[in-house]
Amino acid sequence: MTTPANANALTTDLDLMRSVAGRTDTRNEEIRAMLQAFIGRMSSVPPSVWGGAAATRFKDVVDRWNIESTKLYHALHGIAETIRYNEAALREAAETHAHHIATAGGHL
């Protein structure tokens, strides 16, 4: 049994990388909107219903939640940007290599 010549080759689907980055952005915005809607609904409860120690504790939880959701938003944004940067760098490298190969082939 023989192994195909490119079986151990590193391959990259550049269009897939771009698509994944876009989907990451979309999900990131969906998560952010969902969290903001939830906090908005919970924060709209009137003080007459939600007061004292429970309200103070809830405010502390919301503050922590906002900090963590901001971290999540920035992390997902960073992941999408890194994927885009890597896709562009790999695409440029592939184009440069293809140009060099074509140039070298023209001199044969």
Coordinates of C-alpha atoms in Angstrom, one line a residue:
M1 CA 0.0 0.0 0.0
T2 CA 1.4 3.4 -0.9
T3 CA 0.9 6.7 0.8
P4 CA -0.2 9.6 -1.4
A5 CA 2.6 12.2 -1.9
N6 CA 0.6 14.9 -0.1
A7 CA -0.6 12.8 2.8
N8 CA 1.7 14.5 5.3
A9 CA 1.5 17.9 3.7
L10 CA 0.1 20.8 5.6
T11 CA -3.0 22.2 3.9
T12 CA -5.1 25.2 4.7
D13 CA -8.6 26.1 3.5
L14 CA -8.3 29.9 3.4
D15 CA -12.0 30.4 2.6
L16 CA -12.9 28.3 5.6
M17 CA -10.7 30.4 7.8
R18 CA -12.4 33.6 6.6
S19 CA -15.8 32.0 7.1
V20 CA -14.9 30.9 10.7
A21 CA -13.8 34.4 11.5
G22 CA -17.1 35.8 10.3
R23 CA -19.1 33.2 12.2
T24 CA -17.1 34.0 15.3
D25 CA -18.0 37.7 15.0
T26 CA -21.6 36.8 14.4
R27 CA -21.8 34.6 17.5
N28 CA -19.9 37.1 19.5
E29 CA -22.5 39.8 18.7
E30 CA -25.4 37.4 19.4
I31 CA -23.9 36.5 22.8
R32 CA -23.3 40.1 23.7
A33 CA -26.9 41.1 22.7
M34 CA -28.4 38.2 24.7
L35 CA -26.4 39.1 27.8
Q36 CA -27.3 42.7 27.5
A37 CA -31.0 41.9 27.0
F38 CA -30.9 39.7 30.1
I39 CA -29.2 42.3 32.3
G40 CA -31.6 45.0 30.9
R41 CA -34.6 42.9 32.0
M42 CA -33.2 42.1 35.4
S43 CA -32.1 45.7 36.0
S44 CA -35.6 47.0 35.1
V45 CA -37.2 45.4 38.2
P46 CA -38.3 48.4 40.4
P47 CA -36.5 49.1 43.7
S48 CA -39.8 48.5 45.5
V49 CA -39.6 44.8 44.5
W50 CA -35.9 44.4 44.5
G51 CA -34.3 46.1 47.5
G52 CA -32.0 45.8 50.5
A53 CA -29.2 43.2 50.6
A54 CA -30.6 41.2 47.7
A55 CA -30.4 44.3 45.4
T56 CA -26.9 45.1 46.6
R57 CA -25.8 41.5 46.0
F58 CA -27.5 41.5 42.5
K59 CA -25.7 44.7 41.6
D60 CA -22.4 43.1 42.6
V61 CA -23.2 40.0 40.4
V62 CA -24.2 42.3 37.5
D63 CA -21.0 44.2 37.8
R64 CA -18.9 41.0 37.7
W65 CA -21.0 39.7 34.9
N66 CA -20.4 42.8 32.9
I67 CA -16.6 42.5 33.4
E68 CA -16.6 38.9 32.4
S69 CA -18.9 39.4 29.4
T70 CA -16.6 42.2 28.2
K71 CA -13.6 39.9 28.6
L72 CA -15.5 37.2 26.6
Y73 CA -16.4 39.7 23.9
H74 CA -12.8 40.9 23.5
A75 CA -11.4 37.3 23.5
L76 CA -13.8 36.2 20.8
H77 CA -13.0 39.4 18.8
G78 CA -9.3 38.7 19.2
I79 CA -9.8 35.1 18.0
A80 CA -11.6 36.3 14.9
E81 CA -9.0 38.9 14.1
T82 CA -6.2 36.4 14.6
I83 CA -7.9 34.0 12.2
R84 CA -8.3 36.8 9.6
Y85 CA -4.6 37.9 10.0
N86 CA -3.4 34.3 9.6
E87 CA -5.6 33.8 6.6
A88 CA -4.2 36.9 4.9
A89 CA -0.6 36.0 5.8
L90 CA -1.1 32.4 4.4
R91 CA -2.8 33.7 1.3
E92 CA 0.0 36.1 0.6
A93 CA 2.6 33.4 1.2
A94 CA 0.8 31.1 -1.2
E95 CA 0.6 33.8 -3.8
T96 CA 4.3 34.6 -3.4
H97 CA 5.3 31.0 -3.6
A98 CA 3.1 30.5 -6.7
H99 CA 4.8 33.5 -8.3
H100 CA 8.3 32.2 -7.5
I101 CA 7.4 28.8 -8.9
A102 CA 6.0 30.2 -12.1
T103 CA 9.0 32.4 -12.5
A104 CA 11.4 29.5 -11.9
G105 CA 9.4 27.3 -14.3
G106 CA 9.6 30.0 -17.0
H107 CA 13.4 29.7 -16.9
L108 CA 13.5 26.0 -17.5

